[in-house]
PDB file of C-alpha atoms in Angstrom:
ATOM      1  CA  MET J   1      10.770 -98.779 205.156  1.00 76.00           C
ATOM      2  CA  PRO J   2      13.051-100.553 202.648  1.00 87.00           C
ATOM      3  CA  LEU J   3      11.704-103.474 200.660  1.00 96.00           C
ATOM      4  CA  ALA J   4      11.803-106.548 202.907  1.00 97.00           C
ATOM      5  CA  ALA J   5      13.671-109.716 202.001  1.00 97.00           C
ATOM      6  CA  THR J   6      11.365-112.693 201.651  1.00 97.00           C
ATOM      7  CA  HIS J   7      13.915-114.993 203.273  1.00 96.00           C
ATOM      8  CA  GLU J   8      13.988-112.825 206.402  1.00 96.00           C
ATOM      9  CA  ILE J   9      10.198-112.829 206.713  1.00 97.00           C
ATOM     10  CA  ALA J  10       9.923-116.583 206.053  1.00 96.00           C
ATOM     11  CA  ASP J  11      12.874-117.621 208.209  1.00 94.00           C
ATOM     12  CA  ASP J  12      11.631-115.532 211.125  1.00 95.00           C
ATOM     13  CA  ALA J  13       8.144-117.042 210.835  1.00 96.00           C
ATOM     14  CA  ALA J  14       9.538-120.580 210.587  1.00 94.00           C
ATOM     15  CA  GLY J  15      11.759-119.999 213.600  1.00 93.00           C
ATOM     16  CA  ARG J  16       8.790-118.831 215.669  1.00 94.00           C
ATOM     17  CA  ALA J  17       6.486-121.570 214.277  1.00 94.00           C
ATOM     18  CA  VAL J  18       3.976-119.036 212.954  1.00 96.00           C
ATOM     19  CA  GLY J  19       2.608-118.468 209.484  1.00 96.00           C
ATOM     20  CA  VAL J  20       3.068-115.566 207.102  1.00 96.00           C
ATOM     21  CA  GLY J  21       0.448-114.539 204.585  1.00 96.00           C
ATOM     22  CA  ALA J  22       1.276-114.280 200.887  1.00 96.00           C
ATOM     23  CA  PHE J  23      -1.532-112.589 198.975  1.00 97.00           C
ATOM     24  CA  ASN J  24      -1.891-112.193 195.224  1.00 96.00           C
ATOM     25  CA  VAL J  25      -1.961-108.816 193.533  1.00 98.00           C
ATOM     26  CA  VAL J  26      -4.218-108.593 190.474  1.00 97.00           C
ATOM     27  CA  GLN J  27      -4.439-104.808 190.196  1.00 96.00           C
ATOM     28  CA  LEU J  28      -3.229-101.730 192.048  1.00 97.00           C
ATOM     29  CA  GLU J  29      -6.072-101.807 194.575  1.00 98.00           C
ATOM     30  CA  HIS J  30      -5.043-105.306 195.668  1.00 98.00           C
ATOM     31  CA  ALA J  31      -1.499-104.212 196.471  1.00 98.00           C
ATOM     32  CA  GLN J  32      -2.782-101.189 198.378  1.00 98.00           C
ATOM     33  CA  ALA J  33      -5.304-103.289 200.301  1.00 98.00           C
ATOM     34  CA  ILE J  34      -2.816-106.007 201.229  1.00 98.00           C
ATOM     35  CA  VAL J  35      -0.288-103.530 202.570  1.00 98.00           C
ATOM     36  CA  ALA J  36      -2.978-101.564 204.418  1.00 98.00           C
ATOM     37  CA  GLY J  37      -4.140-104.792 206.042  1.00 98.00           C
ATOM     38  CA  ALA J  38      -0.601-105.702 207.068  1.00 98.00           C
ATOM     39  CA  GLU J  39      -0.106-102.261 208.566  1.00 98.00           C
ATOM     40  CA  ALA J  40      -3.371-102.552 210.502  1.00 98.00           C
ATOM     41  CA  ALA J  41      -2.262-105.920 211.879  1.00 98.00           C
ATOM     42  CA  GLY J  42       1.299-104.737 212.497  1.00 98.00           C
ATOM     43  CA  LEU J  43       2.619-107.842 210.737  1.00 98.00           C
ATOM     44  CA  PRO J  44       4.826-108.563 207.713  1.00 98.00           C
ATOM     45  CA  VAL J  45       3.301-109.683 204.446  1.00 98.00           C
ATOM     46  CA  ILE J  46       4.297-110.944 201.007  1.00 98.00           C
ATOM     47  CA  LEU J  47       2.818-109.423 197.849  1.00 98.00           C
ATOM     48  CA  GLN J  48       2.620-111.963 195.031  1.00 97.00           C
ATOM     49  CA  ILE J  49       2.321-111.380 191.304  1.00 98.00           C
ATOM     50  CA  SER J  50       1.615-114.446 189.201  1.00 96.00           C
ATOM     51  CA  GLU J  51       2.597-115.176 185.634  1.00 96.00           C
ATOM     52  CA  ASN J  52      -1.122-115.087 184.785  1.00 95.00           C
ATOM     53  CA  THR J  53      -1.402-111.569 186.213  1.00 97.00           C
ATOM     54  CA  ALA J  54       1.637-110.394 184.265  1.00 97.00           C
ATOM     55  CA  ARG J  55      -0.027-111.768 181.141  1.00 96.00           C
ATOM     56  CA  TYR J  56      -3.271-109.960 182.007  1.00 97.00           C
ATOM     57  CA  HIS J  57      -1.427-106.634 182.241  1.00 98.00           C
ATOM     58  CA  GLY J  58       0.458-107.267 179.020  1.00 97.00           C
ATOM     59  CA  SER J  59       3.785-107.533 180.813  1.00 98.00           C
ATOM     60  CA  LEU J  60       5.218-107.869 184.306  1.00 98.00           C
ATOM     61  CA  GLU J  61       6.795-104.440 184.634  1.00 98.00           C
ATOM     62  CA  PRO J  62       3.773-102.125 185.160  1.00 97.00           C
ATOM     63  CA  ILE J  63       2.132-104.067 188.000  1.00 98.00           C
ATOM     64  CA  ALA J  64       5.548-105.003 189.412  1.00 98.00           C
ATOM     65  CA  LEU J  65       6.801-101.439 189.653  1.00 98.00           C
ATOM     66  CA  ALA J  66       3.554-100.317 191.282  1.00 98.00           C
ATOM     67  CA  SER J  67       3.694-103.151 193.817  1.00 98.00           C
ATOM     68  CA  LEU J  68       7.361-102.529 194.591  1.00 98.00           C
ATOM     69  CA  ALA J  69       6.638 -98.831 195.180  1.00 98.00           C
ATOM     70  CA  ILE J  70       3.761 -99.644 197.542  1.00 98.00           C
ATOM     71  CA  ALA J  71       5.918-102.184 199.385  1.00 98.00           C
ATOM     72  CA  ARG J  72       8.749 -99.692 199.857  1.00 97.00           C
ATOM     73  CA  SER J  73       6.397 -97.101 201.353  1.00 97.00           C
ATOM     74  CA  ALA J  74       4.877 -99.511 203.890  1.00 98.00           C
ATOM     75  CA  ARG J  75       5.236 -99.162 207.648  1.00 98.00           C
ATOM     76  CA  VAL J  76       5.716-102.935 208.071  1.00 98.00           C
ATOM     77  CA  PRO J  77       8.037-105.367 206.266  1.00 98.00           C
ATOM     78  CA  VAL J  78       6.666-106.159 202.797  1.00 98.00           C
ATOM     79  CA  ALA J  79       8.325-108.468 200.283  1.00 98.00           C
ATOM     80  CA  VAL J  80       7.424-108.834 196.596  1.00 98.00           C
ATOM     81  CA  HIS J  81       7.325-112.329 195.132  1.00 98.00           C
ATOM     82  CA  LEU J  82       6.815-113.794 191.660  1.00 98.00           C
ATOM     83  CA  ASP J  83       4.199-116.546 191.917  1.00 95.00           C
ATOM     84  CA  HIS J  84       3.802-119.637 189.714  1.00 90.00           C
ATOM     85  CA  ALA J  85       6.258-118.674 187.012  1.00 95.00           C
ATOM     86  CA  GLU J  86       6.762-121.356 184.406  1.00 94.00           C
ATOM     87  CA  SER J  87       8.897-119.062 182.229  1.00 94.00           C
ATOM     88  CA  ALA J  88      12.588-118.744 183.021  1.00 96.00           C
ATOM     89  CA  ALA J  89      12.619-115.423 181.156  1.00 97.00           C
ATOM     90  CA  LEU J  90       9.927-114.053 183.472  1.00 98.00           C
ATOM     91  CA  VAL J  91      11.953-115.145 186.493  1.00 98.00           C
ATOM     92  CA  HIS J  92      14.989-113.319 185.128  1.00 98.00           C
ATOM     93  CA  GLU J  93      12.895-110.187 184.544  1.00 98.00           C
ATOM     94  CA  ALA J  94      11.482-110.293 188.076  1.00 98.00           C
ATOM     95  CA  VAL J  95      14.984-110.558 189.516  1.00 98.00           C
ATOM     96  CA  GLU J  96      16.128-107.569 187.487  1.00 98.00           C
ATOM     97  CA  LEU J  97      13.100-105.529 188.596  1.00 98.00           C
ATOM     98  CA  GLY J  98      13.976-106.103 192.247  1.00 98.00           C
ATOM     99  CA  PHE J  99      11.690-108.914 193.422  1.00 98.00           C
ATOM    100  CA  THR J 100      13.005-110.498 196.608  1.00 97.00           C
ATOM    101  CA  SER J 101      11.797-113.999 195.752  1.00 98.00           C
ATOM    102  CA  VAL J 102      10.363-116.126 192.967  1.00 98.00           C
ATOM    103  CA  MET J 103       8.305-119.291 192.759  1.00 96.00           C
ATOM    104  CA  PHE J 104       9.418-121.374 189.796  1.00 96.00           C
ATOM    105  CA  ASP J 105       6.776-123.920 188.899  1.00 90.00           C
ATOM    106  CA  ALA J 106       8.097-126.868 186.907  1.00 88.00           C
ATOM    107  CA  ALA J 107       5.822-129.355 188.652  1.00 78.00           C
ATOM    108  CA  LYS J 108       4.183-130.442 185.404  1.00 80.00           C
ATOM    109  CA  LEU J 109       7.522-131.760 184.148  1.00 84.00           C
ATOM    110  CA  PRO J 110       8.824-135.264 184.820  1.00 85.00           C
ATOM    111  CA  TYR J 111      10.748-135.376 188.078  1.00 85.00           C
ATOM    112  CA  ALA J 112      14.244-135.334 186.538  1.00 89.00           C
ATOM    113  CA  ASP J 113      13.363-132.420 184.265  1.00 91.00           C
ATOM    114  CA  ASN J 114      11.782-130.538 187.184  1.00 90.00           C
ATOM    115  CA  VAL J 115      15.007-130.970 189.156  1.00 93.00           C
ATOM    116  CA  ALA J 116      17.224-129.815 186.293  1.00 95.00           C
ATOM    117  CA  ALA J 117      15.144-126.755 185.433  1.00 95.00           C
ATOM    118  CA  THR J 118      14.679-125.750 189.068  1.00 96.00           C
ATOM    119  CA  ARG J 119      18.364-126.170 189.869  1.00 97.00           C
ATOM    120  CA  GLU J 120      19.294-123.826 187.011  1.00 97.00           C
ATOM    121  CA  ILE J 121      16.790-121.183 188.124  1.00 98.00           C
ATOM    122  CA  THR J 122      17.937-121.485 191.741  1.00 98.00           C
ATOM    123  CA  ALA J 123      21.582-120.977 190.820  1.00 98.00           C
ATOM    124  CA  HIS J 124      20.692-117.868 188.805  1.00 98.00           C
ATOM    125  CA  CYS J 125      18.593-116.405 191.628  1.00 98.00           C
ATOM    126  CA  HIS J 126      21.039-117.205 194.409  1.00 98.00           C
ATOM    127  CA  ARG J 127      23.801-115.358 192.583  1.00 97.00           C
ATOM    128  CA  ARG J 128      21.543-112.315 192.957  1.00 97.00           C
ATOM    129  CA  LYS J 129      20.472-113.088 196.548  1.00 96.00           C
ATOM    130  CA  VAL J 130      16.890-113.909 195.541  1.00 98.00           C
ATOM    131  CA  TRP J 131      14.960-116.567 197.492  1.00 97.00           C
ATOM    132  CA  VAL J 132      13.493-119.441 195.476  1.00 98.00           C
ATOM    133  CA  GLU J 133      10.325-121.455 196.039  1.00 96.00           C
ATOM    134  CA  ALA J 134       9.533-124.529 193.953  1.00 94.00           C
ATOM    135  CA  GLU J 135       6.701-127.048 193.785  1.00 87.00           C
ATOM    136  CA  LEU J 136       6.696-130.812 194.100  1.00 79.00           C
ATOM    137  CA  GLY J 137       3.476-132.801 193.900  1.00 59.00           C
ATOM    138  CA  GLU J 138       1.050-130.957 191.678  1.00 52.00           C
ATOM    139  CA  ILE J 139      -1.468-128.852 193.574  1.00 45.00           C
ATOM    140  CA  GLY J 140      -4.947-129.092 192.110  1.00 42.00           C
ATOM    141  CA  GLY J 141      -7.149-126.518 190.486  1.00 42.00           C
ATOM    142  CA  LYS J 142      -4.765-124.295 188.536  1.00 45.00           C
ATOM    143  CA  ASP J 143      -6.130-123.889 185.008  1.00 42.00           C
ATOM    144  CA  GLY J 144      -6.662-127.634 184.771  1.00 35.00           C
ATOM    145  CA  ALA J 145      -2.906-128.179 184.654  1.00 33.00           C
ATOM    146  CA  HIS J 146      -2.538-129.734 188.057  1.00 40.00           C
ATOM    147  CA  ALA J 147      -3.911-133.077 189.106  1.00 48.00           C
ATOM    148  CA  PRO J 148      -6.179-133.055 192.180  1.00 52.00           C
ATOM    149  CA  GLY J 149      -5.567-135.717 194.772  1.00 66.00           C
ATOM    150  CA  VAL J 150      -1.793-135.812 194.314  1.00 70.00           C
ATOM    151  CA  ARG J 151       0.287-135.820 197.493  1.00 79.00           C
ATOM    152  CA  THR J 152       3.949-134.921 197.903  1.00 84.00           C
ATOM    153  CA  ASP J 153       6.169-137.784 199.060  1.00 87.00           C
ATOM    154  CA  PRO J 154       8.473-136.758 201.970  1.00 92.00           C
ATOM    155  CA  ASP J 155      11.441-138.791 200.753  1.00 92.00           C
ATOM    156  CA  GLU J 156      11.159-137.373 197.247  1.00 91.00           C
ATOM    157  CA  ALA J 157      10.755-133.879 198.711  1.00 93.00           C
ATOM    158  CA  ARG J 158      13.943-134.266 200.758  1.00 95.00           C
ATOM    159  CA  ASP J 159      15.861-135.406 197.692  1.00 94.00           C
ATOM    160  CA  PHE J 160      14.374-132.632 195.551  1.00 94.00           C
ATOM    161  CA  VAL J 161      15.400-129.882 197.973  1.00 96.00           C
ATOM    162  CA  ALA J 162      18.906-131.332 198.266  1.00 97.00           C
ATOM    163  CA  ALA J 163      19.265-131.633 194.485  1.00 96.00           C
ATOM    164  CA  THR J 164      17.951-128.161 193.615  1.00 96.00           C
ATOM    165  CA  GLY J 165      19.008-126.017 196.572  1.00 97.00           C
ATOM    166  CA  VAL J 166      15.627-124.282 196.766  1.00 97.00           C
ATOM    167  CA  ASP J 167      14.789-122.180 199.798  1.00 97.00           C
ATOM    168  CA  ALA J 168      11.142-123.216 200.201  1.00 96.00           C
ATOM    169  CA  LEU J 169       8.874-125.926 198.893  1.00 95.00           C
ATOM    170  CA  ALA J 170       5.215-125.800 197.903  1.00 91.00           C
ATOM    171  CA  VAL J 171       3.726-129.205 198.655  1.00 89.00           C
ATOM    172  CA  ALA J 172       0.504-131.011 197.813  1.00 86.00           C
ATOM    173  CA  VAL J 173      -1.295-131.928 201.037  1.00 84.00           C
ATOM    174  CA  GLY J 174      -4.982-131.643 200.134  1.00 64.00           C
ATOM    175  CA  SER J 175      -5.610-128.022 199.139  1.00 56.00           C
ATOM    176  CA  SER J 176      -6.561-126.905 195.641  1.00 54.00           C
ATOM    177  CA  HIS J 177      -6.279-123.613 193.789  1.00 54.00           C
ATOM    178  CA  ALA J 178      -9.334-121.460 193.062  1.00 48.00           C
ATOM    179  CA  MET J 179     -11.594-123.053 195.677  1.00 53.00           C
ATOM    180  CA  ARG J 180     -14.704-121.002 196.408  1.00 53.00           C
ATOM    181  CA  THR J 181     -15.556-122.851 199.627  1.00 55.00           C
ATOM    182  CA  ARG J 182     -13.302-123.175 202.652  1.00 57.00           C
ATOM    183  CA  ASP J 183     -13.675-126.921 203.176  1.00 51.00           C
ATOM    184  CA  ALA J 184     -10.442-128.459 201.866  1.00 59.00           C
ATOM    185  CA  VAL J 185      -9.335-131.540 203.812  1.00 59.00           C
ATOM    186  CA  LEU J 186      -5.648-131.282 204.667  1.00 79.00           C
ATOM    187  CA  ASP J 187      -3.334-134.113 205.660  1.00 84.00           C
ATOM    188  CA  PHE J 188      -1.750-132.631 208.780  1.00 89.00           C
ATOM    189  CA  ASP J 189       0.374-135.686 209.491  1.00 85.00           C
ATOM    190  CA  LEU J 190       1.856-135.415 206.013  1.00 91.00           C
ATOM    191  CA  ILE J 191       2.629-131.730 206.594  1.00 92.00           C
ATOM    192  CA  THR J 192       4.634-132.628 209.699  1.00 93.00           C
ATOM    193  CA  ARG J 193       6.476-135.440 207.920  1.00 93.00           C
ATOM    194  CA  LEU J 194       7.329-133.074 205.068  1.00 94.00           C
ATOM    195  CA  ARG J 195       8.546-130.400 207.473  1.00 95.00           C
ATOM    196  CA  ASP J 196      10.807-132.894 209.214  1.00 94.00           C
ATOM    197  CA  ALA J 197      12.096-134.239 205.899  1.00 95.00           C
ATOM    198  CA  VAL J 198      13.015-131.116 203.952  1.00 94.00           C
ATOM    199  CA  GLY J 199      14.468-128.610 206.418  1.00 92.00           C
ATOM    200  CA  VAL J 200      13.193-125.551 204.476  1.00 95.00           C
ATOM    201  CA  PRO J 201       9.949-123.584 204.921  1.00 95.00           C
ATOM    202  CA  LEU J 202       6.867-125.280 203.495  1.00 95.00           C
ATOM    203  CA  VAL J 203       4.334-123.364 201.407  1.00 93.00           C
ATOM    204  CA  LEU J 204       0.592-124.037 201.351  1.00 91.00           C
ATOM    205  CA  HIS J 205      -0.932-123.142 197.990  1.00 82.00           C
ATOM    206  CA  GLY J 206      -4.689-123.096 197.475  1.00 74.00           C
ATOM    207  CA  SER J 207      -5.255-121.763 200.987  1.00 69.00           C
ATOM    208  CA  SER J 208      -8.447-119.934 200.000  1.00 66.00           C
ATOM    209  CA  GLY J 209     -10.108-123.326 200.397  1.00 65.00           C
ATOM    210  CA  VAL J 210      -8.887-123.786 203.967  1.00 75.00           C
ATOM    211  CA  GLY J 211     -10.897-122.537 206.951  1.00 77.00           C
ATOM    212  CA  ASP J 212      -9.382-120.559 209.818  1.00 84.00           C
ATOM    213  CA  ALA J 213      -9.163-123.493 212.208  1.00 86.00           C
ATOM    214  CA  ASP J 214      -7.354-125.638 209.661  1.00 87.00           C
ATOM    215  CA  LEU J 215      -5.020-122.800 208.713  1.00 90.00           C
ATOM    216  CA  ILE J 216      -3.996-122.689 212.366  1.00 90.00           C
ATOM    217  CA  ARG J 217      -3.543-126.463 212.417  1.00 90.00           C
ATOM    218  CA  ALA J 218      -1.534-126.378 209.191  1.00 91.00           C
ATOM    219  CA  VAL J 219       0.870-123.813 210.622  1.00 93.00           C
ATOM    220  CA  ALA J 220       1.202-125.813 213.825  1.00 95.00           C
ATOM    221  CA  ALA J 221       1.934-128.929 211.754  1.00 92.00           C
ATOM    222  CA  GLY J 222       4.723-127.193 209.845  1.00 95.00           C
ATOM    223  CA  MET J 223       3.472-124.769 207.168  1.00 94.00           C
ATOM    224  CA  THR J 224       5.146-121.354 207.018  1.00 95.00           C
ATOM    225  CA  LYS J 225       4.104-119.421 203.897  1.00 96.00           C
ATOM    226  CA  VAL J 226       0.372-119.471 203.233  1.00 94.00           C
ATOM    227  CA  ASN J 227      -0.849-118.347 199.794  1.00 92.00           C
ATOM    228  CA  ILE J 228      -4.321-116.819 199.513  1.00 90.00           C
ATOM    229  CA  SER J 229      -5.841-115.295 196.385  1.00 90.00           C
ATOM    230  CA  THR J 230      -9.339-116.490 195.435  1.00 89.00           C
ATOM    231  CA  HIS J 231     -10.759-115.761 198.897  1.00 88.00           C
ATOM    232  CA  LEU J 232      -9.688-112.117 198.654  1.00 95.00           C
ATOM    233  CA  ASN J 233     -10.910-111.838 195.082  1.00 94.00           C
ATOM    234  CA  ARG J 234     -14.304-113.089 196.207  1.00 92.00           C
ATOM    235  CA  THR J 235     -14.339-110.469 198.967  1.00 95.00           C
ATOM    236  CA  PHE J 236     -13.392-107.739 196.494  1.00 97.00           C
ATOM    237  CA  THR J 237     -15.966-108.771 193.907  1.00 97.00           C
ATOM    238  CA  ARG J 238     -18.760-109.191 196.444  1.00 96.00           C
ATOM    239  CA  VAL J 239     -18.363-105.593 197.621  1.00 98.00           C
ATOM    240  CA  VAL J 240     -18.175-104.258 194.064  1.00 98.00           C
ATOM    241  CA  ARG J 241     -21.317-106.181 193.129  1.00 97.00           C
ATOM    242  CA  THR J 242     -23.175-104.898 196.205  1.00 97.00           C
ATOM    243  CA  HIS J 243     -22.337-101.284 195.389  1.00 96.00           C
ATOM    244  CA  LEU J 244     -23.243-101.612 191.716  1.00 97.00           C
ATOM    245  CA  ASN J 245     -26.543-103.287 192.577  1.00 96.00           C
ATOM    246  CA  ALA J 246     -27.331-100.546 195.080  1.00 96.00           C
ATOM    247  CA  ASP J 247     -26.521 -97.764 192.608  1.00 95.00           C
ATOM    248  CA  PRO J 248     -26.741 -98.990 188.984  1.00 93.00           C
ATOM    249  CA  ALA J 249     -26.154 -95.447 187.701  1.00 94.00           C
ATOM    250  CA  VAL J 250     -22.728 -95.075 189.302  1.00 95.00           C
ATOM    251  CA  SER J 251     -19.963 -94.390 186.769  1.00 95.00           C
ATOM    252  CA  ASP J 252     -16.980 -93.403 188.906  1.00 97.00           C
ATOM    253  CA  PRO J 253     -15.040 -96.633 189.620  1.00 97.00           C
ATOM    254  CA  ARG J 254     -13.607 -95.111 192.784  1.00 97.00           C
ATOM    255  CA  LYS J 255     -17.087 -95.324 194.284  1.00 96.00           C
ATOM    256  CA  TYR J 256     -17.002 -99.132 194.247  1.00 97.00           C
ATOM    257  CA  LEU J 257     -13.300 -99.986 194.015  1.00 97.00           C
ATOM    258  CA  GLY J 258     -12.539 -97.991 197.169  1.00 98.00           C
ATOM    259  CA  PRO J 259     -14.951 -99.914 199.422  1.00 98.00           C
ATOM    260  CA  ALA J 260     -13.770-103.190 197.878  1.00 98.00           C
ATOM    261  CA  ARG J 261     -10.182-102.249 198.647  1.00 98.00           C
ATOM    262  CA  ASP J 262     -11.136-101.469 202.255  1.00 98.00           C
ATOM    263  CA  ALA J 263     -12.909-104.813 202.634  1.00 98.00           C
ATOM    264  CA  VAL J 264      -9.864-106.719 201.364  1.00 98.00           C
ATOM    265  CA  ALA J 265      -7.602-104.755 203.724  1.00 98.00           C
ATOM    266  CA  ALA J 266      -9.771-105.745 206.680  1.00 98.00           C
ATOM    267  CA  GLU J 267      -9.742-109.406 205.653  1.00 97.00           C
ATOM    268  CA  VAL J 268      -5.973-109.392 205.115  1.00 98.00           C
ATOM    269  CA  ALA J 269      -5.469-107.985 208.616  1.00 98.00           C
ATOM    270  CA  ARG J 270      -7.731-110.666 210.065  1.00 96.00           C
ATOM    271  CA  LEU J 271      -6.026-113.503 208.196  1.00 96.00           C
ATOM    272  CA  LEU J 272      -2.549-112.315 209.133  1.00 97.00           C
ATOM    273  CA  ARG J 273      -3.551-112.364 212.798  1.00 97.00           C
ATOM    274  CA  VAL J 274      -4.942-115.881 212.383  1.00 95.00           C
ATOM    275  CA  LEU J 275      -1.700-117.116 210.825  1.00 96.00           C
ATOM    276  CA  ALA J 276       0.450-115.374 213.431  1.00 96.00           C
ATOM    277  CA  GLY J 277      -1.638-116.729 216.304  1.00 92.00           C
ATOM    278  CA  THR J 278      -2.583-113.247 217.513  1.00 90.00           C
ATOM    279  CA  SER J 279      -6.288-113.226 216.593  1.00 75.00           C
TER     280      SER J 279
END
């Protein structure tokens, strides 16, 4: 199946008032697991590669090319997205590599500077038919750079989308990145007010900290793209740790990475069904 366009996946989900899962790739096994889970669920999915992950691998290209290849061989629609890029150069590289969407994160900048930088990135990406997500209202927990407790103002969000032309907006509504417990308290009324104000798909970052029932409520209130990373990493690491503890002499990484990959695939399938309302 050809690489899916992020805008088609997101627009279809928004039109049907369901959610779509966007899961972060850290290494090859993550990309394989996420696509396997999507195929098991029979649902589309978005593979995300963050600027931090590109830095971990030394550059974007190796993990990007692997993820793009896995996406193109999938039996369900799979898009590849650049997540939390603060570097314009990285955005340009992702576009050239064939990513179908990018998330440009200028939320740490003053509002006027955020608008100017995001507008420039959006114009560049739209000329190449690449979908753009931006962030307004810093979402907590990301490397200490984002302020917890901040909430996105609907009027400011409406103006921001109009001024920048972005295709989707990540908003601060109570979730926080890197949460290890699923007990975030979301403002569902604010989600609905934001949805009504902006007219583009909303994105929930920090969704690892949100339980199943509240994920369902968030989608019903107006969220479309739901980003999950830490929760899957915890699943992966738990299985690896269990296998290493059970067999301390093991030296072949396939013996523990394989089961971890399978566990993540199963959890991706389950989460996609939750977000699509088919669980």
